PDB file of C-alpha atoms in Angstrom:
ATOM      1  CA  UNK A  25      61.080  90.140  72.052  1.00 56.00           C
ATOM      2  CA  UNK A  26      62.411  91.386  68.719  1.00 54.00           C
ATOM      3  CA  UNK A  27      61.679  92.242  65.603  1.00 52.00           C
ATOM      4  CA  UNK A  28      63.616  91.932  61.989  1.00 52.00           C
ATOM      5  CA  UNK A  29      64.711  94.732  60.375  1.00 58.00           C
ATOM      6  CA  UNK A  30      65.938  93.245  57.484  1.00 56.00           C
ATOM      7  CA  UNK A  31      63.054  92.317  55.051  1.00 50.00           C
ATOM      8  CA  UNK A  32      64.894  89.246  52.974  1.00 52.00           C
ATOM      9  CA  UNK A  33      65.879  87.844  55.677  1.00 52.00           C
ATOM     10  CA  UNK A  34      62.435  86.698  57.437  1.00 53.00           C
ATOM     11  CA  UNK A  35      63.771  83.588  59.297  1.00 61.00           C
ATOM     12  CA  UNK A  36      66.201  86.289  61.612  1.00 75.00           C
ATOM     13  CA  UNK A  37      65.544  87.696  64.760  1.00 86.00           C
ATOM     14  CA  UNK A  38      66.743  91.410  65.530  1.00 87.00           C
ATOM     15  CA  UNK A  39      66.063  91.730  69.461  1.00 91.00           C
ATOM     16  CA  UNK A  40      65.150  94.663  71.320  1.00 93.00           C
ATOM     17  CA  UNK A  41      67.822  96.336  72.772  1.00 91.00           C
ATOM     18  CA  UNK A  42      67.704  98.802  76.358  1.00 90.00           C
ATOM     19  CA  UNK A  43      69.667 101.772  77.625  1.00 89.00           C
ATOM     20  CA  UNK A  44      72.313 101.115  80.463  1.00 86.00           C
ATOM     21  CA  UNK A  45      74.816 103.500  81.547  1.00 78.00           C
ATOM     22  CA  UNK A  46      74.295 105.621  78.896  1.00 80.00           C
ATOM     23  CA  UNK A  47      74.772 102.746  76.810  1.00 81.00           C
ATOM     24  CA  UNK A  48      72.629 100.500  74.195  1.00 86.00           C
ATOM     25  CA  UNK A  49      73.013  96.779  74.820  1.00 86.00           C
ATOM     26  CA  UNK A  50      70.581  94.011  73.861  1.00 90.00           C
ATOM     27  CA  UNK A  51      68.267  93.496  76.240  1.00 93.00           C
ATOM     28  CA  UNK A  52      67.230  90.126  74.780  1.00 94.00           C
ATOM     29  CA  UNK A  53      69.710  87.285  72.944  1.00 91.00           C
ATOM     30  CA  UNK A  54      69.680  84.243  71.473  1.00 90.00           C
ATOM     31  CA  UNK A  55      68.140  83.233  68.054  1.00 88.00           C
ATOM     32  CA  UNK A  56      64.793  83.653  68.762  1.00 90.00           C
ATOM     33  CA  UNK A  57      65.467  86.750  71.127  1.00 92.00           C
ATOM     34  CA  UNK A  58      63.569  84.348  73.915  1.00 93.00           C
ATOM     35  CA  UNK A  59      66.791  84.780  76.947  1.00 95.00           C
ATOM     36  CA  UNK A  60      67.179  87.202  78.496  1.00 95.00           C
ATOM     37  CA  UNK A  61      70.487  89.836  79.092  1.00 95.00           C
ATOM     38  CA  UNK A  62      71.630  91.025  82.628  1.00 95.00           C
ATOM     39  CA  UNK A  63      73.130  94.178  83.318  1.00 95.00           C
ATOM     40  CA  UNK A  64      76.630  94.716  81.856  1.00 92.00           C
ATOM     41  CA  UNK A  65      79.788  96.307  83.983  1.00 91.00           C
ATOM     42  CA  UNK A  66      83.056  97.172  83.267  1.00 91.00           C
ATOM     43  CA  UNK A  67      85.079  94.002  82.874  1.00 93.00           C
ATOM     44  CA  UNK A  68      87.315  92.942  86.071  1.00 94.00           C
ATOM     45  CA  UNK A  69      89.651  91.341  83.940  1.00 92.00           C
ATOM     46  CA  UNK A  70      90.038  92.259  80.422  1.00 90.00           C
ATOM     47  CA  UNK A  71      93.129  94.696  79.840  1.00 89.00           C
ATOM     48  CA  UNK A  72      92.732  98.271  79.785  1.00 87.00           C
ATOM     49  CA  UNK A  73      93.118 100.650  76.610  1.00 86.00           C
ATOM     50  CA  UNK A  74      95.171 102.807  78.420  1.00 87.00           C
ATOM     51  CA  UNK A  75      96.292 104.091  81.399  1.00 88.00           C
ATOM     52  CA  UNK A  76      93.421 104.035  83.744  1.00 86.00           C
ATOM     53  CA  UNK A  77      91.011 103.238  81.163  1.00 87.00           C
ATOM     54  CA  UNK A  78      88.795 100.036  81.582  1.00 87.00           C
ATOM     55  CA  UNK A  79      86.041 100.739  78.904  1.00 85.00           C
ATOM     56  CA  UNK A  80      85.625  96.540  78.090  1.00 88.00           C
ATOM     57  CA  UNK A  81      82.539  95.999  78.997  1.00 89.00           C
ATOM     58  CA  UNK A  82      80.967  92.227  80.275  1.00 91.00           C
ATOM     59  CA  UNK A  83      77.897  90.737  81.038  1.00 93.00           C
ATOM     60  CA  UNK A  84      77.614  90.573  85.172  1.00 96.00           C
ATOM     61  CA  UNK A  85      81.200  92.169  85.010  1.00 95.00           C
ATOM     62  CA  UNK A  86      82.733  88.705  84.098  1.00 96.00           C
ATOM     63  CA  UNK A  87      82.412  87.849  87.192  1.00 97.00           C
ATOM     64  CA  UNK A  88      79.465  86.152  87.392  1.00 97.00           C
ATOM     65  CA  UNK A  89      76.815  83.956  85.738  1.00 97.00           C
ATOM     66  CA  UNK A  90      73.724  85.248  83.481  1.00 97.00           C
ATOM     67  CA  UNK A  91      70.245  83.680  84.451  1.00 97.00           C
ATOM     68  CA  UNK A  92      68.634  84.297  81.082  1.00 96.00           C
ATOM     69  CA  UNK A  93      65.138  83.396  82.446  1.00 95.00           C
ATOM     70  CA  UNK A  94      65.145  86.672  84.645  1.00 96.00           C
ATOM     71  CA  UNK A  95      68.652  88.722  83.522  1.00 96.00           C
ATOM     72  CA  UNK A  96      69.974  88.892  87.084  1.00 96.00           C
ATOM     73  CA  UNK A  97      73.804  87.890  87.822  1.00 97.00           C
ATOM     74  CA  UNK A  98      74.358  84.789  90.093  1.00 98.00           C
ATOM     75  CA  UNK A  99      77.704  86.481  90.905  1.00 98.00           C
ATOM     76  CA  UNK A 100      80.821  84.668  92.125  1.00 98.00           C
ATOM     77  CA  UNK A 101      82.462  84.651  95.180  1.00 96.00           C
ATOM     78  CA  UNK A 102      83.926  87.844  96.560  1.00 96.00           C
ATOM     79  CA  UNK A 103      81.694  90.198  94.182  1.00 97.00           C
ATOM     80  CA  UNK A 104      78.581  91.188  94.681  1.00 96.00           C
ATOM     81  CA  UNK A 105      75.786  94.474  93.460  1.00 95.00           C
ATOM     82  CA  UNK A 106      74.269  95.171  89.858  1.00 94.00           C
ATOM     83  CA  UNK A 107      76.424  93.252  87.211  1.00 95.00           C
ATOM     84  CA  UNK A 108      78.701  92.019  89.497  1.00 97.00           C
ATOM     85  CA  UNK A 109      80.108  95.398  89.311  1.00 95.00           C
ATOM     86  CA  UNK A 110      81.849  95.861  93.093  1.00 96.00           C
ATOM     87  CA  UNK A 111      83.776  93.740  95.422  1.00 97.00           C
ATOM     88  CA  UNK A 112      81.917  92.128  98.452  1.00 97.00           C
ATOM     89  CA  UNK A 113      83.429  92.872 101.959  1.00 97.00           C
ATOM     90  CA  UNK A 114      84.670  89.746 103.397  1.00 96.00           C
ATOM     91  CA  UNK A 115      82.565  88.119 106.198  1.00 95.00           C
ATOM     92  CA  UNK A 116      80.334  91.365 105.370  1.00 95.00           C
ATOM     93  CA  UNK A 117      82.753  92.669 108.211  1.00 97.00           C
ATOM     94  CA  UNK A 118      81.495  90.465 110.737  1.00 97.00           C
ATOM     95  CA  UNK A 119      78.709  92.580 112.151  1.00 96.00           C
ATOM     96  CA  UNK A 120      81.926  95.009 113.559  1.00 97.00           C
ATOM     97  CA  UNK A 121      82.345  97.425 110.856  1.00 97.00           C
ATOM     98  CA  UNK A 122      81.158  99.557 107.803  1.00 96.00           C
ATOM     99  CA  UNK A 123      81.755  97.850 103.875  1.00 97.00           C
ATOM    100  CA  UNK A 124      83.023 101.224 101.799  1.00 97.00           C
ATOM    101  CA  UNK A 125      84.347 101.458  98.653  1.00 96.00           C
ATOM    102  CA  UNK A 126      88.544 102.100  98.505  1.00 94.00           C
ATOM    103  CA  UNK A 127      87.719 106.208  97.418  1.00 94.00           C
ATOM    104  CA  UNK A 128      85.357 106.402 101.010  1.00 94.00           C
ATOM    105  CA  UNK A 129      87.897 105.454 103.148  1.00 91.00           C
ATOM    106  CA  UNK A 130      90.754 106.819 100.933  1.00 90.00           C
ATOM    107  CA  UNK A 131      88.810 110.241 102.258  1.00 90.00           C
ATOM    108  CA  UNK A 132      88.343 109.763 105.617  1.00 87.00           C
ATOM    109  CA  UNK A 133      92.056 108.666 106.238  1.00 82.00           C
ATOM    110  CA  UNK A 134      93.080 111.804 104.423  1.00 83.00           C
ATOM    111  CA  UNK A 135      90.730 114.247 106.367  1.00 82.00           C
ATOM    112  CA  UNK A 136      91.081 112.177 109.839  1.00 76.00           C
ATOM    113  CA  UNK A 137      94.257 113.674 112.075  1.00 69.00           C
ATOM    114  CA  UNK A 138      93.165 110.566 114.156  1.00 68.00           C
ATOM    115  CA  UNK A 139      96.061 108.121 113.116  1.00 65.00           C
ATOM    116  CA  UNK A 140      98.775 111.046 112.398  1.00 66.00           C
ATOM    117  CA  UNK A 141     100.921 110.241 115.657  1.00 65.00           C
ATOM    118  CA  UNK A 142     101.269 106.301 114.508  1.00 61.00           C
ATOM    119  CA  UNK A 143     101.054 106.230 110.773  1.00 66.00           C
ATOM    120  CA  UNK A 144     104.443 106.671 108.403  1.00 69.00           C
ATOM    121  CA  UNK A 145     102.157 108.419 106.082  1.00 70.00           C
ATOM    122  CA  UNK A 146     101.395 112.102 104.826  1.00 75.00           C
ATOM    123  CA  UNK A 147      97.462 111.855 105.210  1.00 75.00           C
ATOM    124  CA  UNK A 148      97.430 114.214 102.570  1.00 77.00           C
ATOM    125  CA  UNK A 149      98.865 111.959 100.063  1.00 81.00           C
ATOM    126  CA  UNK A 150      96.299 109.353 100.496  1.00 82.00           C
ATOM    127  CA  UNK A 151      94.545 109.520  97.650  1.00 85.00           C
ATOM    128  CA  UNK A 152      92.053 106.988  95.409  1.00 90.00           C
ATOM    129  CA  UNK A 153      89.937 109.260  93.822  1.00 90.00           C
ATOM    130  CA  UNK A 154      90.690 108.978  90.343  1.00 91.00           C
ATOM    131  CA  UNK A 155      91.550 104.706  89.955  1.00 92.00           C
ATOM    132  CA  UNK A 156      89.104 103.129  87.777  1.00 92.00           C
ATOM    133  CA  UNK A 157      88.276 100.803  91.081  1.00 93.00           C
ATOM    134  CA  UNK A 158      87.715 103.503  92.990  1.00 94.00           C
ATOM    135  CA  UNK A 159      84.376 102.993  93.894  1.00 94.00           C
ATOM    136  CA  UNK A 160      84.352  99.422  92.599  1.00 95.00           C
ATOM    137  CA  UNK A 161      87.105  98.051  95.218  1.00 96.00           C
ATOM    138  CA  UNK A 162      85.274  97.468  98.848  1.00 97.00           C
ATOM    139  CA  UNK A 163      87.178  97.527 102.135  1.00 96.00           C
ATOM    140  CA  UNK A 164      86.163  97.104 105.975  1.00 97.00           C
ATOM    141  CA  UNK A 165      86.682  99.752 108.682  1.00 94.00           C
ATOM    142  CA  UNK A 166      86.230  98.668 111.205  1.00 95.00           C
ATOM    143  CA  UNK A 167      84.292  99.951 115.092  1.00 96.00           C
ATOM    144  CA  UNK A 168      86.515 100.513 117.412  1.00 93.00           C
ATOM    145  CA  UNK A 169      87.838  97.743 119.169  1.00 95.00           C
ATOM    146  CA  UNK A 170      88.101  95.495 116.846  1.00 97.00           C
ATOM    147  CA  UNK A 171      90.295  95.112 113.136  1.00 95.00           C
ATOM    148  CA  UNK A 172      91.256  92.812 110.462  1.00 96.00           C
ATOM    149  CA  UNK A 173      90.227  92.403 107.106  1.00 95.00           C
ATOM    150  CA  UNK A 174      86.820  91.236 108.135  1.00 97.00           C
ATOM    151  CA  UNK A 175      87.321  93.142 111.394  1.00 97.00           C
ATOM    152  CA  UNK A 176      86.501  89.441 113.318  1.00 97.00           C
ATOM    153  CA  UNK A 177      89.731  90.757 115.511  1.00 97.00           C
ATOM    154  CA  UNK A 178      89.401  91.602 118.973  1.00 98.00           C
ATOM    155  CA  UNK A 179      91.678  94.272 120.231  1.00 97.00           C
ATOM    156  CA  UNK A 180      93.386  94.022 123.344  1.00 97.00           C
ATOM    157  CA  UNK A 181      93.814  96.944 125.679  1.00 97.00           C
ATOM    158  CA  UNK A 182      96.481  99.008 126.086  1.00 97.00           C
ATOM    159  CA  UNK A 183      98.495 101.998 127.637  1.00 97.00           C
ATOM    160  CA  UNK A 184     101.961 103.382 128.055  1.00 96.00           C
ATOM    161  CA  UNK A 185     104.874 101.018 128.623  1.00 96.00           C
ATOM    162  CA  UNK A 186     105.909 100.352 131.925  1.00 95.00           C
ATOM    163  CA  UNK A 187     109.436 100.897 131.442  1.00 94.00           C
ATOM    164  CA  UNK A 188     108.509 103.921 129.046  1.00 94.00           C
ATOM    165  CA  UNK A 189     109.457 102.300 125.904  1.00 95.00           C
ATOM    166  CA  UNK A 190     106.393 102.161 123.298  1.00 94.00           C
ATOM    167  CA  UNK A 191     103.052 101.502 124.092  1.00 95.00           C
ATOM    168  CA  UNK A 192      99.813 101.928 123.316  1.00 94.00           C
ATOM    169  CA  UNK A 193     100.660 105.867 121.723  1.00 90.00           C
ATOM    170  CA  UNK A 194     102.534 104.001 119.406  1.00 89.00           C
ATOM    171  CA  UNK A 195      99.710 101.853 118.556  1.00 88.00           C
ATOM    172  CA  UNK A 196     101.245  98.993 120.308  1.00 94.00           C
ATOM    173  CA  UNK A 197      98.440  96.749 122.222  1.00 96.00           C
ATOM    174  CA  UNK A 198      99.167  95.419 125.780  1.00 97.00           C
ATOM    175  CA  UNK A 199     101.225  98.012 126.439  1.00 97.00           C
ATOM    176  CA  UNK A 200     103.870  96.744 124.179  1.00 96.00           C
ATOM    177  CA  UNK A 201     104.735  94.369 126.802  1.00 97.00           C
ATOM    178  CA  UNK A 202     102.744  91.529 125.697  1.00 97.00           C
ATOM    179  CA  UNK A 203     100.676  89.588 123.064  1.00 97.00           C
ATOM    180  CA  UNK A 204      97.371  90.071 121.877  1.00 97.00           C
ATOM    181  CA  UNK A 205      94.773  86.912 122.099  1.00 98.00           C
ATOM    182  CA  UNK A 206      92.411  88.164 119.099  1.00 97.00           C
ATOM    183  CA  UNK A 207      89.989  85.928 119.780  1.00 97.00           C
ATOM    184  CA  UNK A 208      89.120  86.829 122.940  1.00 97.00           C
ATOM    185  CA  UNK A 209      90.541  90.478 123.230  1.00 97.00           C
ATOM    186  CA  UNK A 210      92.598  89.484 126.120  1.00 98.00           C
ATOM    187  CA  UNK A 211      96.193  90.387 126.545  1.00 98.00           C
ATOM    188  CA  UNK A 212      98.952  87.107 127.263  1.00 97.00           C
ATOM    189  CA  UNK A 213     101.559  89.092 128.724  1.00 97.00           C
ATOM    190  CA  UNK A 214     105.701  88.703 128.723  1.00 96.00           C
ATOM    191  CA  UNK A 215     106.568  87.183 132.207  1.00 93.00           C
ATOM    192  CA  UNK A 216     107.542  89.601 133.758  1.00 93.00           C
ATOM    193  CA  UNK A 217     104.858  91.105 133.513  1.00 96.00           C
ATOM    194  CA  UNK A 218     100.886  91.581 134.800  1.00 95.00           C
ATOM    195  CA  UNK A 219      97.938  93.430 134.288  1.00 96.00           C
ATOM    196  CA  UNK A 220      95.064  93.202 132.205  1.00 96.00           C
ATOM    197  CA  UNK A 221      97.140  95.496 130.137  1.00 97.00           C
ATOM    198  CA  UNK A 222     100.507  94.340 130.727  1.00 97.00           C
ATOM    199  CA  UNK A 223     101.393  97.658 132.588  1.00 96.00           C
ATOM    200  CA  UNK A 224     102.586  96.247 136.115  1.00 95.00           C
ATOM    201  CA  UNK A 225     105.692  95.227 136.361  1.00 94.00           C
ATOM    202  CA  UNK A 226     105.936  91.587 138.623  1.00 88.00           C
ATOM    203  CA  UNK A 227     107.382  92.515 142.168  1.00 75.00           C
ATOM    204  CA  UNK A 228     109.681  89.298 141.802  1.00 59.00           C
ATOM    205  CA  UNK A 229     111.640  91.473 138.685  1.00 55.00           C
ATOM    206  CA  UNK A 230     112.030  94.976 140.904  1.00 53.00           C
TER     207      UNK A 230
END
């Protein structure tokens, strides 16, 4: 898998090298060129030249293992793709929700008016565009009804507050009147108080 380039020196292996992302790397190694590379990636934890710039490049990212008998990363824990070169969702989201990388849902928070009555943020300033992660970095959203980093959560249902405080407009679950069970999505409500929801108000406490 190579060939020597250098005339004098017969007992030396040059190997053959490939393109990847625009760049030439070895495709072979070792000092008969007989392993093989895997795909490289930008390196998870080397330091960056500057700001923003992570141009260190690593075999399987550095966060993985090379098999040299077929150049594919065994990659570790949490990462996942060519190289080793993105994050895995955790629990692959648990069946409830969509694995997108930080710049997707960076996006659809900005251009969704959906969360504007209970967020503290400017939608418009949500921005992730430009971070070297951008589209390395994996999150969950989640289907509705459920959340959580691996969006295993059940939500619990909700709906205004019985006594008009905040409820579920506020993005408060069981009406703000009780706790949420996340494991089963069922609501354990304050005692003086009933309802799937926690929305009735016990006759006993009128």
């Amino acid at each position: 898998h190579g060939y020597d380039k250098d005339l004098v020196k017969k007992d030396s292996c040059t190997c053959f090298t490939r393109k990847e992302e625009s760049n030439t790397v070895y495709a072979y190694k070792g000092a008969d060129c007989s392993q093989r590379t895997c795909p490289h990636g930008a390196s998870w934890a080397q330091a960056p030249s500057a700001d923003n710039v992570h141009n260190v490049m690593e075999e399987c990212s550095g966060r993985g293992v090379c098999d040299t008998s077929t150049g594919t990363c065994k990659c570790f824990p949490g990462f996942t793709g060519k190289g080793c070169r993105r994050a895995a969702c955790p629990n692959d989201c648990s069946g409830h929700g969509r694995c997108k990388t930080l710049n997707e849902i960076a996006t659809s928070r900005r251009t969704s008016t959906a969360y504007d009555s209970v967020s503290e943020f400017d939608a418009a300033n949500i921005l992730y565009g430009t971070a070297w992660d951008a589209d390395k970095m994996m999150g969950c959203e989640c289907d509705s009804g459920f959340r959580g980093s691996d969006c295993s959560l059940i939500e619990c249902p909700s709906t205004t507050d019985p006594m008009g405080g905040l409820g579920a407009e506020s993005g408060l679950e069981c009406s703000g009147r009780g706790n949420c069970d996340y494991n089963t999505g069922s609501c354990k409500c304050f005692d003086t108080y009933g309802g799937d929801k926690c929305e009735v108000i016990k006759q006993a406490y009128l």
